[in-house]
Coordinates of C-alpha atoms in Angstrom, one line a residue:
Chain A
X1 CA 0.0 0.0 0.0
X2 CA 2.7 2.4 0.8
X3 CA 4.7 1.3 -2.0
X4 CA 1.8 2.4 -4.3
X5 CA 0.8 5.5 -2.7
X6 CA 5.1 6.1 -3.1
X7 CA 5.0 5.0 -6.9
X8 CA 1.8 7.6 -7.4
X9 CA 3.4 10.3 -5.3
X10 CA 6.5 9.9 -7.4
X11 CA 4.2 9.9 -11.0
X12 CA 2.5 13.1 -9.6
X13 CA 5.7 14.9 -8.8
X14 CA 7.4 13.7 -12.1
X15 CA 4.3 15.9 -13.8
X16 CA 4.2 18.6 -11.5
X17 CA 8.0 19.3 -12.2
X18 CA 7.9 19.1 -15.5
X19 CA 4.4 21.4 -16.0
X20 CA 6.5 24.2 -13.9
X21 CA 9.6 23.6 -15.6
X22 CA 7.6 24.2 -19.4
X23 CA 6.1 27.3 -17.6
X24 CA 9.0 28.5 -16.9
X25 CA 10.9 27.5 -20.4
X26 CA 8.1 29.2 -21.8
X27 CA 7.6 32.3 -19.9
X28 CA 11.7 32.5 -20.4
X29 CA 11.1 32.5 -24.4
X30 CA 8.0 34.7 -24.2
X31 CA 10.0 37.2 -22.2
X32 CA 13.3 36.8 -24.5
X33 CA 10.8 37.3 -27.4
X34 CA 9.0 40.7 -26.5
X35 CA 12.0 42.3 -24.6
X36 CA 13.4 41.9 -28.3
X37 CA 10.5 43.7 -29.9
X38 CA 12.0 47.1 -28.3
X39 CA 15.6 46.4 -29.3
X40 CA 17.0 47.6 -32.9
X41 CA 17.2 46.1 -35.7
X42 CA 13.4 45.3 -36.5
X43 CA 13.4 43.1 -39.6
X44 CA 10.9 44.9 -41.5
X45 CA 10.8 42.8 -44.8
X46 CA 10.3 39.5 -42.6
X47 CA 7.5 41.3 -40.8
X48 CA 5.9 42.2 -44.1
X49 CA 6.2 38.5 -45.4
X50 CA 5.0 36.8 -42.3
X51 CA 1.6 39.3 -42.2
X52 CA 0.9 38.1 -46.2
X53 CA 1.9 34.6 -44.7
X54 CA -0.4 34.8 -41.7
X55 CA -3.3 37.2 -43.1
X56 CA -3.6 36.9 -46.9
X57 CA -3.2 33.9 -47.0
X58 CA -5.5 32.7 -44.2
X59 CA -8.5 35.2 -45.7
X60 CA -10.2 32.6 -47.9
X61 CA -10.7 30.0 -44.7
X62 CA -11.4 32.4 -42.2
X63 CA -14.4 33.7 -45.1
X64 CA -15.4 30.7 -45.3
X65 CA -15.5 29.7 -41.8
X66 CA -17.1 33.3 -41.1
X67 CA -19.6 32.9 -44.2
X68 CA -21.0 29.2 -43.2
X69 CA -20.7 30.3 -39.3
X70 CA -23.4 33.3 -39.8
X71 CA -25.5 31.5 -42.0
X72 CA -26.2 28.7 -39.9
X73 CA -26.1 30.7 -36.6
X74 CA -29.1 33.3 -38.6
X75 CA -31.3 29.9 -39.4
X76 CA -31.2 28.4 -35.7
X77 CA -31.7 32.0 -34.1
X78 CA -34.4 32.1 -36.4
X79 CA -36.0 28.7 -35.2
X80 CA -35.1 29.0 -31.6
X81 CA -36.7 32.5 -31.3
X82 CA -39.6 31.0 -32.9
X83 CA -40.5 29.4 -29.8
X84 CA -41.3 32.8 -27.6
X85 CA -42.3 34.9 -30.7
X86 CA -38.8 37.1 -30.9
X87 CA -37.8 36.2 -34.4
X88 CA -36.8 40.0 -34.2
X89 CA -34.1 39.2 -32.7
X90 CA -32.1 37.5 -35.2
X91 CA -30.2 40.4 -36.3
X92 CA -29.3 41.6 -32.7
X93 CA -28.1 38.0 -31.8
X94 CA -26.4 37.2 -35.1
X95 CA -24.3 40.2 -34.9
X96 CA -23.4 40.3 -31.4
X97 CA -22.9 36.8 -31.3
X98 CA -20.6 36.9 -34.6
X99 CA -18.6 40.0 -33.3
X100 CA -18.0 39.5 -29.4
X101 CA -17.4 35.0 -29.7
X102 CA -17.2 33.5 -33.1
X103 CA -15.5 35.5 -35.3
X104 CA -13.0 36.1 -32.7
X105 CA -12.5 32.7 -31.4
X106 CA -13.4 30.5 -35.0
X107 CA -10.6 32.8 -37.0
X108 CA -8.5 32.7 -34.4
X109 CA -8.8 28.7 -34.1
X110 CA -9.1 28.6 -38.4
X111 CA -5.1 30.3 -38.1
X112 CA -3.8 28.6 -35.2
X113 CA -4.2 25.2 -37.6
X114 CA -2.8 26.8 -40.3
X115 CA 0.0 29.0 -39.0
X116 CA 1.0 27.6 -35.9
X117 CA 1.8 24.3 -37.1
X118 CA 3.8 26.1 -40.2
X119 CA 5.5 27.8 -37.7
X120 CA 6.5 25.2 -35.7
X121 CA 7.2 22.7 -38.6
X122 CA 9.2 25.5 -40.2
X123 CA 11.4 26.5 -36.8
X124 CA 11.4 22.8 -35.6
X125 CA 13.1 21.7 -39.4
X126 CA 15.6 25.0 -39.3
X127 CA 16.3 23.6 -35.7
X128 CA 17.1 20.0 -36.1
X129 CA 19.4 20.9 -39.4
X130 CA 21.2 23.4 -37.3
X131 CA 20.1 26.1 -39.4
X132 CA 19.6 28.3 -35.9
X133 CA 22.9 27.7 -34.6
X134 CA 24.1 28.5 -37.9
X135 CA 22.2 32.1 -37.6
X136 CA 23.8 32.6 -34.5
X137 CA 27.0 31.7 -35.9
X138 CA 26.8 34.5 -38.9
X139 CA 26.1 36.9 -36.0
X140 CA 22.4 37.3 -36.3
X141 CA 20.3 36.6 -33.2
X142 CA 17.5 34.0 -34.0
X143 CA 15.1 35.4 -31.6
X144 CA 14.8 38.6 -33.7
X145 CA 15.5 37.1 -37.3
X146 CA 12.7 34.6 -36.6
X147 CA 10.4 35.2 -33.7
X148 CA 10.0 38.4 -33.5
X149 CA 8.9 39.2 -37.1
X150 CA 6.1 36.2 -36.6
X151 CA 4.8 37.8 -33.7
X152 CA 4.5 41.1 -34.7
X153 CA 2.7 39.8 -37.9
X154 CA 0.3 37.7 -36.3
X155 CA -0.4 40.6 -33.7
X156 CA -1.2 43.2 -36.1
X157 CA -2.9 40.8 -38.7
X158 CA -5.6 38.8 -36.6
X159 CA -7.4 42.0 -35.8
X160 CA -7.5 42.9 -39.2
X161 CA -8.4 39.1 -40.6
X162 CA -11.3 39.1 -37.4
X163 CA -12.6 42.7 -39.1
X164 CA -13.4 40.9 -42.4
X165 CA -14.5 37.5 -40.5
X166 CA -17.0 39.9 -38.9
X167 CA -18.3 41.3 -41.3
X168 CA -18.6 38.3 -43.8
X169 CA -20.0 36.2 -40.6
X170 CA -22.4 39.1 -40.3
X171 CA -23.2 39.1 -43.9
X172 CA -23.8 35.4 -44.3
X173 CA -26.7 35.7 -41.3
X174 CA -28.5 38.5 -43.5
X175 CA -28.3 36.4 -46.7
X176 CA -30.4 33.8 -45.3
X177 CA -32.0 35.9 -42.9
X178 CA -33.4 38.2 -46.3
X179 CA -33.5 35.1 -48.4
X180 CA -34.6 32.2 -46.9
X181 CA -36.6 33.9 -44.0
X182 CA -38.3 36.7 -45.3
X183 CA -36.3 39.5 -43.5
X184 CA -36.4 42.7 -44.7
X185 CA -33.3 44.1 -45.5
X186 CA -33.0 47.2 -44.8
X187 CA -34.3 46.9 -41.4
X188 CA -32.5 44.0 -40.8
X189 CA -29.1 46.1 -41.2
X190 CA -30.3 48.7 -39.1
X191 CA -31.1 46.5 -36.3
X192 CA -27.5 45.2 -37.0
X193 CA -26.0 49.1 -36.9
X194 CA -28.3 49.5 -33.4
X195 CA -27.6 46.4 -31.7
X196 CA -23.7 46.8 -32.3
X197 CA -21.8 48.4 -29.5
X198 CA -18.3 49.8 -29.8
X199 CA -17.1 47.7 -26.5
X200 CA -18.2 44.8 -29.0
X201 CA -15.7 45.7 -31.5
X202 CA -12.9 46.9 -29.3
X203 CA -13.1 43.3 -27.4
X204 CA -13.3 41.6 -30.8
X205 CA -10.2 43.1 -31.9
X206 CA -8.6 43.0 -27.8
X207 CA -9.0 38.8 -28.4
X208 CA -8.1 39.1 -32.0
X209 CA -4.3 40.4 -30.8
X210 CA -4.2 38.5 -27.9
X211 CA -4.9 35.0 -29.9
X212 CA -2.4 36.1 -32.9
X213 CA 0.2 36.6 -30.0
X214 CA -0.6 33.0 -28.8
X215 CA -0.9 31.6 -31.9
X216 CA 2.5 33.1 -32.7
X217 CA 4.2 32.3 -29.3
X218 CA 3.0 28.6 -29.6
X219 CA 3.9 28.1 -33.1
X220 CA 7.9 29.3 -32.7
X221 CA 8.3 28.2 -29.0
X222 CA 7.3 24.7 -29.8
X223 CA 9.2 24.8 -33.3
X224 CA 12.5 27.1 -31.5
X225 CA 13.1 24.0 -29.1
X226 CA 12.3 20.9 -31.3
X227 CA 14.3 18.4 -31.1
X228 CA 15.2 14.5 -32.3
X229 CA 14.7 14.6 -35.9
X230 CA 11.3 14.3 -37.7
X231 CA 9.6 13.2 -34.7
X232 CA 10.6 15.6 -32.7
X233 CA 9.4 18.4 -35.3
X234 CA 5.9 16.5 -35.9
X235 CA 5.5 16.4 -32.3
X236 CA 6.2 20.0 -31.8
X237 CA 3.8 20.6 -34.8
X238 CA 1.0 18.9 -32.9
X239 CA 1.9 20.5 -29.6
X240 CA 2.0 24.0 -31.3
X241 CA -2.1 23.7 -32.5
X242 CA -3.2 21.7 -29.2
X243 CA -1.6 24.6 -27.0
X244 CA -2.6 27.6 -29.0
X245 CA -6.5 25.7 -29.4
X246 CA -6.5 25.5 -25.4
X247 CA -4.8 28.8 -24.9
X248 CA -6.9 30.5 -26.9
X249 CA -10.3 29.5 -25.3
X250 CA -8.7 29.6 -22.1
X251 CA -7.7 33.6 -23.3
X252 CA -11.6 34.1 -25.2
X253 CA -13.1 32.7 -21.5
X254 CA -11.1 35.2 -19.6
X255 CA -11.3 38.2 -21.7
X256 CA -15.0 37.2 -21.7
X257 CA -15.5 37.2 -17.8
X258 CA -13.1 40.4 -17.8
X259 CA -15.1 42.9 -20.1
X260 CA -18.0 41.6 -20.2
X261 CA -18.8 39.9 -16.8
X262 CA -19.8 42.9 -14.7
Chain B
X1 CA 38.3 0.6 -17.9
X2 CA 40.6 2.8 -16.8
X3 CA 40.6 5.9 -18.5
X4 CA 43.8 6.9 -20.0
X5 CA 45.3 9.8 -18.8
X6 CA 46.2 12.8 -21.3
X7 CA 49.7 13.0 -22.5
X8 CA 52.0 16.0 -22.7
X9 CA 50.9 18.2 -25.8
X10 CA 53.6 20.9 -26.2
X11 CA 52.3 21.1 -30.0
X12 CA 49.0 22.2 -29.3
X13 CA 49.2 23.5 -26.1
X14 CA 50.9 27.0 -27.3
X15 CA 51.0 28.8 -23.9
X16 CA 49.5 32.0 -23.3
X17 CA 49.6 33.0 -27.3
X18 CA 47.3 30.2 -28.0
X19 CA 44.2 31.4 -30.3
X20 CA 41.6 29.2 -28.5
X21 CA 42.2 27.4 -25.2
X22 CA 39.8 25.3 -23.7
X23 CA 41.0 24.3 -20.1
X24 CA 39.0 21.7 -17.9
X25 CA 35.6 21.8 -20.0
X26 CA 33.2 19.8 -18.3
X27 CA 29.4 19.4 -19.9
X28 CA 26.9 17.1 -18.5
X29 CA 23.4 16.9 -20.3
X30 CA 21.1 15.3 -17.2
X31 CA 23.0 12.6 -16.1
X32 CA 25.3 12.2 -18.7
X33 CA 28.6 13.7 -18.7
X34 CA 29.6 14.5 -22.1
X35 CA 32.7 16.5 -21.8
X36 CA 34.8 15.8 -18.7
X37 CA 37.5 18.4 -18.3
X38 CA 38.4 18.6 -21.9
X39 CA 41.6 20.6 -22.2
X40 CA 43.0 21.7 -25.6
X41 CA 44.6 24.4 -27.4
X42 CA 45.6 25.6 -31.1
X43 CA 47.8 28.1 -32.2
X44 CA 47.5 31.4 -34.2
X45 CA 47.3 30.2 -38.1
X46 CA 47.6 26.5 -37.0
X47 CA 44.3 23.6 -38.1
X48 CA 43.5 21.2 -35.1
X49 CA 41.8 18.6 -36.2
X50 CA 40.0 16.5 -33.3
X51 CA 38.9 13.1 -34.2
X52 CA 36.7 10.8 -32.2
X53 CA 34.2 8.4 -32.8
X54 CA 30.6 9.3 -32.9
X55 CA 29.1 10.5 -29.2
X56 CA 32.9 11.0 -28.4
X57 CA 31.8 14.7 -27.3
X58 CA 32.9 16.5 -30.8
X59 CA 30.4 18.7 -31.8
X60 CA 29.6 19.9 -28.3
X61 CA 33.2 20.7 -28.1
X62 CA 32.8 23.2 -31.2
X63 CA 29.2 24.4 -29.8
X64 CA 30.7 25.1 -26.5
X65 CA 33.4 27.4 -27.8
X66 CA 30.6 29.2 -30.3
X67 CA 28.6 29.4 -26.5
X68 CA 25.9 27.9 -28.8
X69 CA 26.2 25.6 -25.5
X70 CA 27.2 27.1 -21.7
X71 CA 30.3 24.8 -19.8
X72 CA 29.1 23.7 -16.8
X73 CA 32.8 24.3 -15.6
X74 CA 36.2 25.3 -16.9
X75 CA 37.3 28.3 -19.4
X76 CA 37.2 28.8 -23.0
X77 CA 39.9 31.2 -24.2
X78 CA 39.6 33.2 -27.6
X79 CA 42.8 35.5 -27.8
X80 CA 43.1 35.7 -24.1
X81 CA 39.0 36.6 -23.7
X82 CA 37.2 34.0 -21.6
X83 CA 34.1 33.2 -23.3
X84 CA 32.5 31.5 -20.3
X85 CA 32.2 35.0 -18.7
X86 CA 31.1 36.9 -22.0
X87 CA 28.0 39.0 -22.0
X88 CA 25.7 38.5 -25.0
X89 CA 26.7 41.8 -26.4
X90 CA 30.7 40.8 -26.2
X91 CA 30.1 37.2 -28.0
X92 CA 28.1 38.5 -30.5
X93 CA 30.9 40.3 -31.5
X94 CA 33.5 37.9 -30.5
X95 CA 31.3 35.8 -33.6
X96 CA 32.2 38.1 -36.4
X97 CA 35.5 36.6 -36.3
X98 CA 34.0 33.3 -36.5
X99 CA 33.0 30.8 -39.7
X100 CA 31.8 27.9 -39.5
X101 CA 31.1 24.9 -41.7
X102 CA 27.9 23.0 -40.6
X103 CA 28.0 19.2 -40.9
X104 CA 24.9 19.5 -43.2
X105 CA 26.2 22.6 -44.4
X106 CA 23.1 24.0 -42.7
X107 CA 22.1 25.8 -45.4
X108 CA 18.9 28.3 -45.3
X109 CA 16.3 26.6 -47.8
X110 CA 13.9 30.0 -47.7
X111 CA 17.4 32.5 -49.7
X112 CA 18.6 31.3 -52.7
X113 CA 22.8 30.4 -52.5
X114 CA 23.7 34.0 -53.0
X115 CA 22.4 35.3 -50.2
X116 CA 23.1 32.4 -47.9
X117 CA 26.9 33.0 -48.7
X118 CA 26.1 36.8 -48.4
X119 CA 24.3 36.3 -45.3
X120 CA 27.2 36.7 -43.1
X121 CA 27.8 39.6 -44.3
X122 CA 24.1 41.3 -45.2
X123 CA 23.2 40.8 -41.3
X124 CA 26.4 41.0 -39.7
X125 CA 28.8 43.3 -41.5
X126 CA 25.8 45.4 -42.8
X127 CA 27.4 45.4 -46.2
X128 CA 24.9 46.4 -49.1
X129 CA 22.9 43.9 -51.3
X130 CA 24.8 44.3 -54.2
X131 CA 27.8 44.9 -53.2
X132 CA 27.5 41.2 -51.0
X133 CA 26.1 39.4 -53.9
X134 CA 29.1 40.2 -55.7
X135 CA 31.5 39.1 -52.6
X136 CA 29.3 35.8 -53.0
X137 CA 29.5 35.0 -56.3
X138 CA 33.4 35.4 -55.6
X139 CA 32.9 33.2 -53.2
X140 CA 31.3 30.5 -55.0
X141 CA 33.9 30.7 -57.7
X142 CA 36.5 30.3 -54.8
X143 CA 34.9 26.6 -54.4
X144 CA 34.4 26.0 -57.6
X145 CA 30.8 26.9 -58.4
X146 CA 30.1 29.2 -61.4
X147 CA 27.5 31.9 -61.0
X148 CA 24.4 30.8 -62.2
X149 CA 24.8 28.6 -59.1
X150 CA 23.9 31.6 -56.5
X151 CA 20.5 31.7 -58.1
X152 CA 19.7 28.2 -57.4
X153 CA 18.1 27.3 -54.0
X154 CA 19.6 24.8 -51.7
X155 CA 17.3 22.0 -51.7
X156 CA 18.0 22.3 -55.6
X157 CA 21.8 21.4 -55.1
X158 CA 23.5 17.8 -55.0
X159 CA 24.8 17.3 -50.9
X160 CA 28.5 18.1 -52.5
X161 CA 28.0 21.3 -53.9
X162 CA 25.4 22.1 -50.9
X163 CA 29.0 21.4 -48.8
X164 CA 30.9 23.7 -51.4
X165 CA 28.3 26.4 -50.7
X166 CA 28.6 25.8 -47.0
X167 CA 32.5 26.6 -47.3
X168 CA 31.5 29.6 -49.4
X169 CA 29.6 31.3 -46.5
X170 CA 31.9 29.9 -44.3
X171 CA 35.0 31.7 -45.4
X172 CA 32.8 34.9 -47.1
X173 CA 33.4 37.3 -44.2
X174 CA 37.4 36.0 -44.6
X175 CA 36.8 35.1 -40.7
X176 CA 40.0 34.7 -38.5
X177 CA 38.6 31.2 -37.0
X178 CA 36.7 28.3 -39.1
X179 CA 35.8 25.5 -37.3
X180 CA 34.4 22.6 -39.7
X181 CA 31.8 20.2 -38.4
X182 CA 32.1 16.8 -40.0
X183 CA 33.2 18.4 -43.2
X184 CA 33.2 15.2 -45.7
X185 CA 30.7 12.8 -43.8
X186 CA 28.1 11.6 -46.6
X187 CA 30.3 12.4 -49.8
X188 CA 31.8 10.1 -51.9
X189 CA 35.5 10.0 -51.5
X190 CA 36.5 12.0 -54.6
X191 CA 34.0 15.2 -53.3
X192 CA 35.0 14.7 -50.2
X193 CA 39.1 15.1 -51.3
X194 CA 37.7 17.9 -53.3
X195 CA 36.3 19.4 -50.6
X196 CA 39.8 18.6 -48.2
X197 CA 41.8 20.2 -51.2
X198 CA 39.3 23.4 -50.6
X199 CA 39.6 23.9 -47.1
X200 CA 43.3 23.5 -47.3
X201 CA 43.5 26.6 -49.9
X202 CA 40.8 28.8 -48.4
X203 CA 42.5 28.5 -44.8
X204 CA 45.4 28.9 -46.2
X205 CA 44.8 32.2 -48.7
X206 CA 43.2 33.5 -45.5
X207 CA 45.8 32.6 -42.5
X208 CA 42.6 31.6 -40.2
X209 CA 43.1 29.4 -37.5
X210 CA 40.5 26.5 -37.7
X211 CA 39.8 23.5 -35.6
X212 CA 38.4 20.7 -37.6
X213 CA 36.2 17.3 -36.3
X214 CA 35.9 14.3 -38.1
X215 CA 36.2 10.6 -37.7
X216 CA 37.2 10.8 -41.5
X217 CA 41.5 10.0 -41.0
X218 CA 41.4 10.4 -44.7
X219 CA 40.1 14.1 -44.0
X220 CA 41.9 14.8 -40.9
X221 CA 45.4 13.6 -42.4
X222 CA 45.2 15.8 -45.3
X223 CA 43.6 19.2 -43.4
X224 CA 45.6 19.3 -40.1
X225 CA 48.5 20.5 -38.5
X226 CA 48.0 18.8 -35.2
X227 CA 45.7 16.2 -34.5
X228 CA 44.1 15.7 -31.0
X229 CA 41.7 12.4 -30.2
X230 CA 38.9 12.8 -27.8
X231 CA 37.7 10.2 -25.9
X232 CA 34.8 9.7 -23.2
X233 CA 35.2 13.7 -23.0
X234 CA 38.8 13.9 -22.5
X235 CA 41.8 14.8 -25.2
X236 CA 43.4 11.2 -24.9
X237 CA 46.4 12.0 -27.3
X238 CA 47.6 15.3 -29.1
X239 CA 50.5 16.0 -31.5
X240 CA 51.6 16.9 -34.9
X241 CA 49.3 15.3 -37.5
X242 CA 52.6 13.6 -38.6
X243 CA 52.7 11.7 -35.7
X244 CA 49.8 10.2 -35.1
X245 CA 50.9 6.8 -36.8
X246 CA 53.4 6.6 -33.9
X247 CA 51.1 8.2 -30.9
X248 CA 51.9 4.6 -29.1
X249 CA 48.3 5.2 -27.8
X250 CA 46.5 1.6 -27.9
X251 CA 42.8 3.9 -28.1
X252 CA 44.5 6.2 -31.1
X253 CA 46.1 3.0 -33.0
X254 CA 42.2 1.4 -32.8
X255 CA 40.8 4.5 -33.9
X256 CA 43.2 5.2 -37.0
X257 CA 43.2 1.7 -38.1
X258 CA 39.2 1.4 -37.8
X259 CA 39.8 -1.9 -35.8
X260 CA 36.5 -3.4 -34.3
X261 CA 39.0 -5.0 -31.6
X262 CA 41.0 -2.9 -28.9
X263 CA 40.6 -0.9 -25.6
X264 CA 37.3 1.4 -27.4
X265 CA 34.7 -0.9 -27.1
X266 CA 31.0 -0.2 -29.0
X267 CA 28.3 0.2 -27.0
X268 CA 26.2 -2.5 -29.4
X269 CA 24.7 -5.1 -28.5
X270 CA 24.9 -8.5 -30.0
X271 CA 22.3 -10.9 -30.6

């Protein structure tokens, strides 16, 4: 009995150790990371590839994720509110819905699949073939040649891709709310324009910048310290979207609770 | 096993005007201690190559000196300057005297050749575009490449001339220390004597100092001054490279000979 409560005692501890010594790796690299945002030279033309890698390239899923999001949400607004007799409120739900949760948090998941496992695949490979030592070797710090430039991107781009997810989420929810369900349009707008607060938009863009920084921080920290091989880079590609999924709902819930809970 | 202890080295143990010193270099990863005092030196101009078999403690030995890796103990001297105890700031620059040739040349796929070669000197010297895409095509003619090469990307080369371009950004900044990783493991044996015959010229048209690792005798006979063998961690034997037929070390007569039989037993495990 003792002997088992030792052996589970042990297993526990092995955990808890390594959980606060990943915290701690990863606070290190987060901190490393932004104290090297601040510091000269910015790497301008990186920046500028990595926001058409992370935005331009991510518009067409995030539409489509918006598009097919609002559409659906519109229809079963439409039959819940059926129930009480408030099939007014489809507009008023659909946008505030769209704006303060799902465009947010379904973009924000739609590039954390595509980008952070790039980014980790991509820093993992350049890890395991030495090609970071070798930047450090040509006297060019990694953390700013290759971090740094992915973060700011995905910082600045999110909001922007979450702007157009918006509205295209909103747009798809008066397609089928004016075709499909006999809405009027131009009332259905301006119940849209009413119902549409600007503490809605400004949290929709807050989460927007705080997922791209997750998304970002996931994607290099897991791919910076890759290691073993192929392996080790697939497993860092799968740890990079598990950890920036679960950050970012963790980040949506508390951001949630934060502005919106009182 | 008793380990054997190090012999004299006056050959590579230059005094205080060694280039690089390393002196009691210990590194442990976890539990396992992969250098163990490791104490070597090369002189100004001079190529030390360090052989070893594979695990021996080579590369760490380089990556230690680059601070790519921090000692756990001892001191790593670069013209009299402890590494161990440099800020960030003062190896950065420290590294601009530094080239190094990557065992898989390390190549970045995302720049075409040119500006790898160039890269040195684009983000480390601040030298303009043009003006280092000339430097690199030099470069590439240096190791035999012709131009047209430097617009190629690297997963478009053959692992030879991806080697070649390797030693072209290597040597592009005209650095006062190369070290070279492995520098003919996975060529055929003409590319890789190609490849010898190149370092040989490059270091010596630019007067570097360069420490070399290989298990490749073929390699290490033809590239180096002074030969040192590493063993468990430790410098076993050092010497003139001339020397090493008669080290009368039982571990360095194995090692040379590629015998299967001697004091360095392989950790494999037979069915």
């Amino acid at each position: 009995m003792i002997h088992l409560l030792h052996d589970f005692l042990v297993i526990v501890g092995r955990y808890a150790i390594s959980a606060f010594a990943a915290i701690g790796r990863l606070s290190g690299f987060a901190g490393s990371a932004l104290s090297h945002i601040v510091r000269p030279p910015l790497y301008l033309g990186l920046t500028g590839r990595q926001m058409l890698s992370i935005g331009y390239f991510s518009l067409p899923v995030v539409g489509l994720t918006a598009l097919f999001t609002g559409s659906a949400l519109a229809q079963q607004v439409y039959i819940a509110s059926t129930r009480f007799n408030a099939e007014s409120a489809v507009a008023s739900v659909n946008v505030i819905a769209i704006v303060r949760e799902l465009g947010p948090v379904l973009g924000g998941l739609m590039v954390a699949g595509r980008v952070s496992s790039a980014m980790a695949a991509e820093l993992g490979t350049m890890r395991v073939t030495e090609q970071i030592d070798a930047l450090t070797t040509l006297s060019t710090d990694p953390m700013k040649y290759l971090v740094v430039p992915r973060l700011i991107a995905a910082v600045v781009t999110l909001p922007l891709l979450v702007i157009v997810a918006n509205t295209i989420g909103v747009f798809g929810g008066f397609v089928v709310a004016t075709q499909r369900l006999g809405f009027n349009a131009a009332s259905y707008l301006q119940v849209t324009v009413d119902y549409l607060e600007a503490s809605d938009v400004i949290s929709s863009l807050v989460k927007a910048a705080v997922f791209g920084l997750i998304i970002a921080m996931m994607g290099s920290y897991h791919g910076y310290h890759s290691r073993g091989g192929a392996q080790g880079v697939g497993r860092a590609t799968t740890n990079a979207v598990v950890s920036a999924f679960i950050l970012i709902l963790l980040a949506n819930l508390i951001i949630t609770v934060m502005v919106f809970g009182t | 096993m008793t380990m054997p202890q190090p012999k004299a080295r006056p050959d590579t143990d230059t005094g205080p005007a060694a280039k690089i010193r390393l002196d009691g270099v210990t590194k442990r990863f976890g539990a396992k201690t992969v250098l163990d005092g490791l104490s070597v030196a090369v002189g100004e101009g001079q190529s030390l190559v360090i052989i070893g078999g594979s695990g021996s403690g080579k590369s760490v030995t380089l990556k230690c000196i680059l601070g790519l890796l921090r000692a756990d103990a001892g001191h790593i001297w670069v013209d009299g300057q402890d590494v161990t105890t440099m800020s960030e700031r003062e190896r950065k620059t420290m590294l601009k005297r530094f080239g190094m040739l990557f065992q898989g040349a390390a190549l970045f796929d995302s720049l075409p050749v040119w500006e790898n070669v160039a890269f040195g000197l684009i983000q480390g010297r601040g030298v303009k575009r043009r003006d280092a895409r000339d430097i690199a095509i030099d470069k590439l003619a240096r190791v035999g490449l012709a131009a047209d090469v430097g617009a190629l990307f690297p997963a478009e080369l053959s692992g030879g001339m991806q080697k070649r371009v390797g030693l072209a950004r290597a040597i592009a900044t005209e650095p006062e220390i190369i070290f070279f990783d492995e520098p003919t493991t996975g060529l055929d044996p003409i590319m890789a004597d190609v490849i010898n015959d190149l370092i040989v010229e490059c270091v010596r048209d630019l007067g570097a100092t360069t420490i070399s690792i290989t298990h490749d005798m073929a390699s290490a006979r033809k590239i180096a001054h002074t030969m040192a063998m590493i063993y468990h961690g430790r410098i076993i034997w050092s010497g003139p490279a001339a020397q090493i037929d008669q080290s009368g070390n039982d571990y360095v007569d194995q090692f040379i000979h590629g015998r299967a039989e001697g004091p360095i037993r392989m950790e494999v495990l037979k069915g």
